[in-house]
XYZ file of C-alpha atoms in Angstrom:
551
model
C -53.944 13.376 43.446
C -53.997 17.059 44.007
C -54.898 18.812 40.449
C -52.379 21.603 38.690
C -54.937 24.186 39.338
C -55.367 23.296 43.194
C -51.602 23.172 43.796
C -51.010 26.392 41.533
C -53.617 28.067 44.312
C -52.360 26.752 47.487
C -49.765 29.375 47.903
C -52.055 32.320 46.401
C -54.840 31.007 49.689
C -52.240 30.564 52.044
C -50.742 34.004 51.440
C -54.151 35.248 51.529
C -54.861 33.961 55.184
C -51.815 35.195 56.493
C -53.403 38.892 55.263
C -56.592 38.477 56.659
C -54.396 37.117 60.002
C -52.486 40.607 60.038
C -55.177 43.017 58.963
C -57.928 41.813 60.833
C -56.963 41.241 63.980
C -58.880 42.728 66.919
C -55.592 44.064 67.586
C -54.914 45.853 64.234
C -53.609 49.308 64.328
C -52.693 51.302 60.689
C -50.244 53.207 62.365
C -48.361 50.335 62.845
C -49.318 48.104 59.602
C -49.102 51.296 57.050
C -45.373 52.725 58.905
C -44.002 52.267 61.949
C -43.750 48.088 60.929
C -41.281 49.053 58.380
C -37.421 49.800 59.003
C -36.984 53.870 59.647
C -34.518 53.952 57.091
C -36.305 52.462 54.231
C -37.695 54.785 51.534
C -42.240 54.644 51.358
C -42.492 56.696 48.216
C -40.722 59.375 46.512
C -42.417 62.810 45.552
C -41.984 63.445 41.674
C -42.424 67.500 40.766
C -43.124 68.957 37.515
C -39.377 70.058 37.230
C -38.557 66.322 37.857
C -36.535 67.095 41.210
C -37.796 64.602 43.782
C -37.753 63.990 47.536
C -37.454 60.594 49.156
C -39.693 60.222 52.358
C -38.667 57.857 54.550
C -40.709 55.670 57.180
C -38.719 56.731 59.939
C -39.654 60.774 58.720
C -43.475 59.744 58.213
C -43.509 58.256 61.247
C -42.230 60.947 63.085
C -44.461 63.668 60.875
C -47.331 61.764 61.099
C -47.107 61.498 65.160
C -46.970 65.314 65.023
C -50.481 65.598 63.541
C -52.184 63.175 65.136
C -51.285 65.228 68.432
C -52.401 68.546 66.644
C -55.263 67.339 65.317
C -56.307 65.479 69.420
C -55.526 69.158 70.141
C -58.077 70.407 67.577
C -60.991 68.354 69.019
C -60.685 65.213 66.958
C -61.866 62.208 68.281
C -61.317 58.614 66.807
C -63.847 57.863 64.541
C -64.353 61.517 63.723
C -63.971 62.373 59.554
C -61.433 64.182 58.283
C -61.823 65.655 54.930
C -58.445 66.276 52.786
C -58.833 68.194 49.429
C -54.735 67.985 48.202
C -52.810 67.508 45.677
C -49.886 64.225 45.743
C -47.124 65.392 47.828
C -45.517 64.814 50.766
C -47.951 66.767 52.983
C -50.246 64.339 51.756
C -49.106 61.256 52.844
C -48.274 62.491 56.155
C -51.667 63.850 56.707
C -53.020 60.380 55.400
C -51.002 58.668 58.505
C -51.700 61.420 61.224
C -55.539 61.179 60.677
C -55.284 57.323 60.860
C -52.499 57.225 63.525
C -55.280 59.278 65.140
C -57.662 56.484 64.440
C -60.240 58.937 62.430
C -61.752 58.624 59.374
C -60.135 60.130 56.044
C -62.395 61.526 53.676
C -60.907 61.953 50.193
C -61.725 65.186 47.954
C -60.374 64.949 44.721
C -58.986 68.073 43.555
C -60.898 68.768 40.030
C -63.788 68.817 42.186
C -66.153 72.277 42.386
C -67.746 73.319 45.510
C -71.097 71.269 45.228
C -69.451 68.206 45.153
C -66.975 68.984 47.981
C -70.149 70.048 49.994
C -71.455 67.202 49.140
C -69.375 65.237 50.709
C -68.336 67.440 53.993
C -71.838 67.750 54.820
C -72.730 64.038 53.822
C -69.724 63.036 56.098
C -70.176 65.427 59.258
C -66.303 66.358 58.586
C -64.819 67.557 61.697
C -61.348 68.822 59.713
C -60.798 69.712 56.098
C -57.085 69.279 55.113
C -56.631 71.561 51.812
C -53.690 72.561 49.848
C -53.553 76.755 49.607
C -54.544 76.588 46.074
C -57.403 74.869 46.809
C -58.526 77.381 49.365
C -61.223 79.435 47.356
C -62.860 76.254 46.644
C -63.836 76.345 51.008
C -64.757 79.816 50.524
C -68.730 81.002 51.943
C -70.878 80.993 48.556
C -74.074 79.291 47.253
C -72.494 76.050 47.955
C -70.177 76.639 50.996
C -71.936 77.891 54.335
C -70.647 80.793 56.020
C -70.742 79.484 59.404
C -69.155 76.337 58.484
C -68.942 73.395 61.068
C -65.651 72.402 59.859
C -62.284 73.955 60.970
C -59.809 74.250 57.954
C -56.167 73.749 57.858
C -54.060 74.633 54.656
C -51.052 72.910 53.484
C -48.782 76.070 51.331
C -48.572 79.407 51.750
C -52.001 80.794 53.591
C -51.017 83.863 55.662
C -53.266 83.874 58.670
C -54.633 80.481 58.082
C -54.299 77.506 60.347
C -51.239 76.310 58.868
C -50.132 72.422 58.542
C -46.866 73.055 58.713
C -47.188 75.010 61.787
C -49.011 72.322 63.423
C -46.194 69.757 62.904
C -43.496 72.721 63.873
C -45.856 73.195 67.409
C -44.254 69.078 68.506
C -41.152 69.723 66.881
C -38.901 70.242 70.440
C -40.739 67.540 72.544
C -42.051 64.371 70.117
C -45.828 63.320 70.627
C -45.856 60.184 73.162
C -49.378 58.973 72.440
C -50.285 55.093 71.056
C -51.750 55.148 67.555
C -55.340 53.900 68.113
C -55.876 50.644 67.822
C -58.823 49.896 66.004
C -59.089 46.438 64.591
C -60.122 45.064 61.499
C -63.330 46.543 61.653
C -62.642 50.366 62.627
C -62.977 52.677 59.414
C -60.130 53.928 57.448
C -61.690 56.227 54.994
C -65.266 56.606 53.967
C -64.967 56.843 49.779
C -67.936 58.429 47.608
C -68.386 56.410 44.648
C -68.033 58.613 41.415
C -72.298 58.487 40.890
C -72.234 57.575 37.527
C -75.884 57.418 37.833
C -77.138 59.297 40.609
C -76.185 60.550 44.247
C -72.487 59.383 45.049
C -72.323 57.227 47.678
C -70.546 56.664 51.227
C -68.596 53.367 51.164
C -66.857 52.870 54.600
C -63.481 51.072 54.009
C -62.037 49.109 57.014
C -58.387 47.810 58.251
C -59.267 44.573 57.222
C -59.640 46.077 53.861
C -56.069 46.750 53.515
C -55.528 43.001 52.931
C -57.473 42.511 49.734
C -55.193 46.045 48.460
C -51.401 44.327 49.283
C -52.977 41.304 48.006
C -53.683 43.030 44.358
C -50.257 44.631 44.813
C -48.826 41.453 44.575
C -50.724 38.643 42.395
C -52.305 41.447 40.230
C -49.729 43.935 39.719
C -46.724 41.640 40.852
C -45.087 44.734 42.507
C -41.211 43.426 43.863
C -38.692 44.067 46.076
C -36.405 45.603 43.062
C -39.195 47.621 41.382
C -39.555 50.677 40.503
C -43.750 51.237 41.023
C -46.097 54.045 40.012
C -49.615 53.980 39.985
C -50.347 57.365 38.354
C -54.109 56.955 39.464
C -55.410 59.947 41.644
C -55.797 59.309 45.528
C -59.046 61.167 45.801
C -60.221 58.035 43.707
C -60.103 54.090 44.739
C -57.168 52.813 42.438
C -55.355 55.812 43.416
C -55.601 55.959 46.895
C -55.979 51.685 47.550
C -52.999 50.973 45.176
C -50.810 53.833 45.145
C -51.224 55.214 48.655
C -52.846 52.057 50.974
C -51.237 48.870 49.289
C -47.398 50.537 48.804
C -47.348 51.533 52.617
C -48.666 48.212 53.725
C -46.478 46.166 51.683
C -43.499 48.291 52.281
C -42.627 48.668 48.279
C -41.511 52.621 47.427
C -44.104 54.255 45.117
C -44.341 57.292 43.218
C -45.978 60.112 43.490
C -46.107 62.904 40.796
C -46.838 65.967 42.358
C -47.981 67.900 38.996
C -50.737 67.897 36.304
C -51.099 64.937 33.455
C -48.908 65.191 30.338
C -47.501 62.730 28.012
C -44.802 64.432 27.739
C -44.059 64.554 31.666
C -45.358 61.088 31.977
C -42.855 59.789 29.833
C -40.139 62.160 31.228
C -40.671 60.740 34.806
C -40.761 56.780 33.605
C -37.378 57.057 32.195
C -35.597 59.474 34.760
C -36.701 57.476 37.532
C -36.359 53.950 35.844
C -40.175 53.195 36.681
C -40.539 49.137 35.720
C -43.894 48.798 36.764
C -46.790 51.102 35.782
C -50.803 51.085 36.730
C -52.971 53.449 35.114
C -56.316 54.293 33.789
C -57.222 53.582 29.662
C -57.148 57.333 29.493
C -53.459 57.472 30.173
C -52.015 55.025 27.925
C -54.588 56.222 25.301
C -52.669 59.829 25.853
C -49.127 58.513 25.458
C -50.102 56.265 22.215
C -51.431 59.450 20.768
C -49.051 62.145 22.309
C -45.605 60.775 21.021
C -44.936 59.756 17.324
C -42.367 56.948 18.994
C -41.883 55.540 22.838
C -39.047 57.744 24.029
C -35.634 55.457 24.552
C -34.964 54.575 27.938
C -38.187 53.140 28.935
C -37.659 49.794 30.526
C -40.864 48.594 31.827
C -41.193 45.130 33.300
C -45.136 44.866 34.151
C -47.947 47.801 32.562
C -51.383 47.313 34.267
C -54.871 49.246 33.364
C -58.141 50.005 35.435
C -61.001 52.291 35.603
C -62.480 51.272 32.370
C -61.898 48.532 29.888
C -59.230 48.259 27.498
C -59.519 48.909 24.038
C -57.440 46.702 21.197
C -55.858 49.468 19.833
C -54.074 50.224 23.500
C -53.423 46.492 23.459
C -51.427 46.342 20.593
C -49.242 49.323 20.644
C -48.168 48.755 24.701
C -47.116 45.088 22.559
C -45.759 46.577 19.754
C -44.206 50.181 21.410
C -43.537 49.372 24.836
C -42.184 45.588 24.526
C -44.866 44.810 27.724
C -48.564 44.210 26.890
C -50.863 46.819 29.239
C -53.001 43.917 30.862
C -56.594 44.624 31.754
C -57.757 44.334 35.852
C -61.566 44.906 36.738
C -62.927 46.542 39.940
C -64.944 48.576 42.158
C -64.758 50.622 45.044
C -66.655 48.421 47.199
C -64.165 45.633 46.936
C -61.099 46.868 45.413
C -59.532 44.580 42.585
C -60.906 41.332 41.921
C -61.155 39.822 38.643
C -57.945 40.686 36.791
C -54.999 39.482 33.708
C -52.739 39.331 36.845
C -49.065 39.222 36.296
C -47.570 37.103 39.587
C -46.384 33.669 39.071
C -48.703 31.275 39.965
C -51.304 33.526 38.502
C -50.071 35.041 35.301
C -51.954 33.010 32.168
C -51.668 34.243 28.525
C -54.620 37.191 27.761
C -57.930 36.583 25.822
C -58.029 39.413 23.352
C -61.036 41.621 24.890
C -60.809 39.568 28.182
C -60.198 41.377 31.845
C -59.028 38.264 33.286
C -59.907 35.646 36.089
C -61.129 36.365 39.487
C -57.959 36.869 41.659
C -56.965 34.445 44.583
C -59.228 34.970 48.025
C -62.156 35.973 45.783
C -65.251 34.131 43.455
C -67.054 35.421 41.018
C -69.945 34.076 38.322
C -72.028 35.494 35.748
C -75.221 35.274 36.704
C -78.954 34.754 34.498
C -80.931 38.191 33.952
C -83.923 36.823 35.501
C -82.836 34.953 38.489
C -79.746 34.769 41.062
C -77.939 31.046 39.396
C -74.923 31.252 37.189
C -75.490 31.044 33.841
C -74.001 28.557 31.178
C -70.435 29.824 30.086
C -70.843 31.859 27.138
C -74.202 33.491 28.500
C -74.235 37.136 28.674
C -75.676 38.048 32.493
C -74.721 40.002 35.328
C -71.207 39.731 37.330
C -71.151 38.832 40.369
C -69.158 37.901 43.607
C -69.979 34.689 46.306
C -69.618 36.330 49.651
C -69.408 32.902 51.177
C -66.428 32.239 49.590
C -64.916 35.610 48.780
C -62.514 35.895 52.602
C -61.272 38.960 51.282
C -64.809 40.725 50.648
C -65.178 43.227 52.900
C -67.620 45.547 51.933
C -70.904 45.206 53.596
C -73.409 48.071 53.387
C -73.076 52.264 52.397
C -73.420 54.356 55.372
C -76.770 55.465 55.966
C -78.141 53.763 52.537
C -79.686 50.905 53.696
C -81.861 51.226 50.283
C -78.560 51.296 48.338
C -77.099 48.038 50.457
C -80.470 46.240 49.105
C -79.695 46.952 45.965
C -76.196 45.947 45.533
C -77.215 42.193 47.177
C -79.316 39.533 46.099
C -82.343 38.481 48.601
C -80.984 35.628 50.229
C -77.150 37.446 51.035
C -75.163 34.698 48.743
C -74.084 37.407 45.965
C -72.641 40.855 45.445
C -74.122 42.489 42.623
C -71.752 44.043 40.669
C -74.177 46.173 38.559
C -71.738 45.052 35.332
C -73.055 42.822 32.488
C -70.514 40.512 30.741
C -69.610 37.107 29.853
C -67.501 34.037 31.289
C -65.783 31.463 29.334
C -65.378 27.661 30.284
C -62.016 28.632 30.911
C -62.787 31.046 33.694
C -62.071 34.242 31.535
C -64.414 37.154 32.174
C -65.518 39.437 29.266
C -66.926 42.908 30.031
C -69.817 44.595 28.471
C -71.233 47.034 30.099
C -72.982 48.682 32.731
C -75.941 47.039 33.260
C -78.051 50.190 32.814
C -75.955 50.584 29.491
C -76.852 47.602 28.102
C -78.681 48.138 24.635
C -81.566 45.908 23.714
C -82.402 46.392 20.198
C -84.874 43.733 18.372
C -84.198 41.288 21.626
C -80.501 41.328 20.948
C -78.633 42.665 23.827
C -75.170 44.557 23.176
C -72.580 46.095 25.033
C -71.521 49.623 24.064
C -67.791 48.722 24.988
C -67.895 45.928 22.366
C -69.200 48.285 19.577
C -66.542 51.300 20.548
C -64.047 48.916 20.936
C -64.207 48.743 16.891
C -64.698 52.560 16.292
C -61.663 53.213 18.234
C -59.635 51.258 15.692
C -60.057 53.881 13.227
C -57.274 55.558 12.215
C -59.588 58.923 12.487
C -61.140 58.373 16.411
C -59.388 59.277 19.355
C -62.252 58.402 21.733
C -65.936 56.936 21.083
C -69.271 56.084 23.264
C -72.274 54.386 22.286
C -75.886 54.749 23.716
C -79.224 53.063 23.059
C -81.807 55.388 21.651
C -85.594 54.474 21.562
C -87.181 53.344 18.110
C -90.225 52.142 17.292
C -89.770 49.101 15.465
C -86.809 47.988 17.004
C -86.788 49.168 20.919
C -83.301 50.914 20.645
C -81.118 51.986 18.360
C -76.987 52.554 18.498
C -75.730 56.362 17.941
C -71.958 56.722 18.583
C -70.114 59.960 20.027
C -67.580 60.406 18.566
C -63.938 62.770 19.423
C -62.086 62.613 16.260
C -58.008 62.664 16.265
C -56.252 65.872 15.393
C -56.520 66.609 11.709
C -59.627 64.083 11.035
C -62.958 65.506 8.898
C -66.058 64.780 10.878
C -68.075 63.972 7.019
C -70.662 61.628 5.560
C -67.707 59.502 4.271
C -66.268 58.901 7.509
C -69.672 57.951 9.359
C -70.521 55.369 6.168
C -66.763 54.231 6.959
C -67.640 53.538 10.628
C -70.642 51.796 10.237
C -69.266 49.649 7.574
C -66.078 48.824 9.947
C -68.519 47.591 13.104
C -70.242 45.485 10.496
C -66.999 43.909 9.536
C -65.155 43.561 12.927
C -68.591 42.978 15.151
C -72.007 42.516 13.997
C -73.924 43.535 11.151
C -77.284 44.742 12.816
C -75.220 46.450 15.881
C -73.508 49.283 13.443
C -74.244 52.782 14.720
C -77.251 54.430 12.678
C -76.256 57.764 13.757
C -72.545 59.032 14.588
C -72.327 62.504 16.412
C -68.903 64.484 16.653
C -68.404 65.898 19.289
C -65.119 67.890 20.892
C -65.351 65.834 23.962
C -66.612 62.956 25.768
C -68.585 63.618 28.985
C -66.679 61.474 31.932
C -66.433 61.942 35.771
C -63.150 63.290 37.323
C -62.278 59.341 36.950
C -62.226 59.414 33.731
C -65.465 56.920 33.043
C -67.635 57.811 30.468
C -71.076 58.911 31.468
C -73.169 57.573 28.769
C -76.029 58.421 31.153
C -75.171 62.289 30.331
C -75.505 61.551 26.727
C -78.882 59.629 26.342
C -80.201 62.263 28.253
C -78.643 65.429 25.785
C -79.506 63.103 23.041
C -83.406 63.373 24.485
C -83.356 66.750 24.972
C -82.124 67.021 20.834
C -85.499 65.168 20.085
């Protein structure tokens, strides 16, 4: 007799082949899975602006649009498989430059927009970018200087006002009387959608080439993760220029057909909250950082917010995030795990069929079309349940794994699998239950060792946040001689809080109540802000090295 948890999965595995069937497919073409697939009429996302007026954009107009540039950028030179660089802002010119460059069957490369010149260098030079897209008040950032070479190999064409630029919106005007005729390339599963730089947390960011056939595992997450419907309402306020942004509020939407939101303005609470209840958003994805904003930006949840699902990424959750989404926004924020090399995998999903009650601390089990363990320290076998190790996925039985290697960083690729091929090393240390649950802990060059224990920085802030006085808190390991390492905390206090002795005896006494006695902070810096990348994860790196050069 077929068990509950084998007939609960059937459907999940069967849906999951019929992805993998459409996306990767010698004949797959984005063009067509990402637009022209979907009715003309039917709305793929509607642009939010700071004064809350909005636009709808239809298939049938990015279809059109995107044909336009495609044709202006064959006329410019670019070839399929060529890189295009785009440096904007979420708008409409965005989306349609998204579809032109892949209609075109080249290669986006995302810039995302609180980026300085080094790192936009970086990445132009790193990707031999034929074409960099860039909004007009992102111009100066292309401009010659120590970073930027005067006799630049890429040709530059500004979206906005740019008087005697090359203009995007003359581009599309240049097709307007007689509509392009080419066939979107047709790539397969295999040809390159976008080549991603990881955030380098920890050193050089880099290239991760992201297929077609990649585009499965994001509609998948789109529906057993963030169970986006028919009749919802979605906005994932993540940045494109980053992988939740642009795999689950740009890539998963389009292929799936289900009208997203972009908000074509800067973060505020205050706007946030403004655009969830004039637009009747129902389902919302976002990183810690952003619900962390609204909790403390709003003495009460505005009326009129109606949210059906609430969904976090990027980093993990912390309890005190838990409990108000419960208490304030009548929908618990649920906790989803991932990386750019694979997307989504190990999530508190919401879909039927997938949807289980939440382990307090706990980001979930591994999501249908995917298999994950927690592996020993020392060798490549799973560990007991309970064991703290390092995550990891089984290729072998992961169909919707798709990453394979970094371009050019064969050294990098080593790293990331274990000797035989069998497992994708996530770099992350945590812990799996006997039910299946996965617990987070930390990077594993984060992990602290002190006296043989090991501990997870997340698990100590995780308490410091609860204080009524902490907005934000990070703990490193720093060397001692009896014990190997310490725990200091950083610490960003809440508006109005005192920084004193009382208050660092207070949090040391509170992580020996709520976690361990010998894992209590000896030292507790304030500090006005925590260093993060333009992600918004913490780079604890940045601190254990300022703490070294305090002595």
């Amino acid at each position: 007799m077929e068990s509950s948890a084998a007939a609960r999965t059937t459907p999940q595995l069967e849906r999951v082949a019929e992805l993998l069937a459409r996306f990767d497919s010698p004949a797959a073409c984005a063009a067509e899975l990402l637009c022209d697939q979907h009715p003309a009429d039917a709305v793929a996302c509607t642009v939010v602006e700071a004064d809350l007026s909005s636009r709808d954009l239809t298939y049938g107009r990015l279809r059109r649009d995107s044909a336009r540039f495609a044709a202006a950028l064959a006329d410019l030179g670019v070839e399929p498989g060529d890189a295009v660089a785009v440096l904007m802002g979420k708008s409409a010119d965005l989306v349609v430059a998204l579809l032109g460059i892949w209609r075109r069957g080249a290669v986006h490369v995302p810039l995302f927009t609180a980026f300085a010149p080094p790192a936009i260098a970086l990445r132009l030079n790193a990707s031999d970018a034929q074409i960099v897209v860039v909004d007009a008040d992102q111009r100066a950032k292309l401009e010659p200087g120590e970073d930027m070479p005067a006799d630049a190999p890429w040709r530059v064409i500004v979206a906005g006002d740019a008087p005697g630029e090359l203009s995007f919106a003359a581009l599309l005007d240049r097709y307007s009387g007689d509509e392009p005729t080419a066939q979107p390339a047709r790539l397969g599963g295999e040809g390159v959608l976008v080549q991603l730089f990881t955030s380098g947390t920890t050193g050089t960011p880099k290239a991760v080439p992201v297929p077609i056939k990649a585009v499965a595992s994001f509609q998948a997450y789109l529906e057993f993760g963030l169970d986006v419907r028919d009749d919802d309402v979605f906005w994932n306020a993540a940045d494109p220029g980053w992988a939740y942004g642009l795999y689950y509020a740009i890539l998963g939407p389009l292929a799936a057909g289900r009208r997203s939101i972009l908000l074509h303005a800067g973060f505020s609470a205050e706007l946030t909250w403004q655009v969830m209840r004039e637009f009747g958003v129902t389902n919302f994805a976002a990183a810690p950082t952003v619900y962390r904003s609204l909790r403390t930006g709003a003495a009460a949840v505005p009326d009129g917010i109606r949210l059906r699902r609430a969904s976090s990424a990027g980093e993990p959750l912390t309890p005190e995030v838990v409990s108000w989404s419960k208490d304030q926004l009548g929908v618990t924020v649920r906790d989803h795990y991932g990386q750019t090399e694979h997307g989504m995998v190990i999530v508190n999903g919401w879909a039927d069929g997938v949807r289980q009650p939440v382990k307090p601390g706990s980001m979930g089990a591994v999501l249908p079309g995917w298999s994950a363990e927690v592996l020993h320290d020392d060798r490549d076998e799973p560990a007991p349940p309970g064991t703290a190790g390092r995550i990891a996925l089984r290729v072998a039985d992961s169909p919707l794994m798709w990453f394979s290697a970094y371009t050019d960083a064969p050294e990098k690729t080593a790293e990331r699998f274990s000797a035989d091929g069998r497992w994708y090393l996530t770099g992350d240390a945590g812990t799996r239950d006997a039910d299946g649950a996965f617990f987070f802990s930390s990077r594993d060059d984060d992990v602290i060792i002190m006296a043989g224990y090991r501990i997870g920085p997340f698990d100590v802030e995780s308490v410091l946040v609860r204080h009524d006085a902490v907005a934000e808190a990070a703990v490193i390991g720093v060397p001692d001689a009896l014990r190997g390492e310490v725990l200091e905390a950083y610490v960003v206090l809440r508006a109005g809080a005192t920084g004193d002795d009382a208050l660092v005896a207070d949090l040391q006494q509170l992580v020996k109540r709520k976690f361990a006695a010998h894992a209590y902070p000896r030292a507790v810096h304030f500090v006005e802000q925590l260093p993060k990348t333009p992600s918004g994860k913490i780079q604890r790196f940045l601190l254990r090295r300022q703490r070294r050069a305090d002595g």
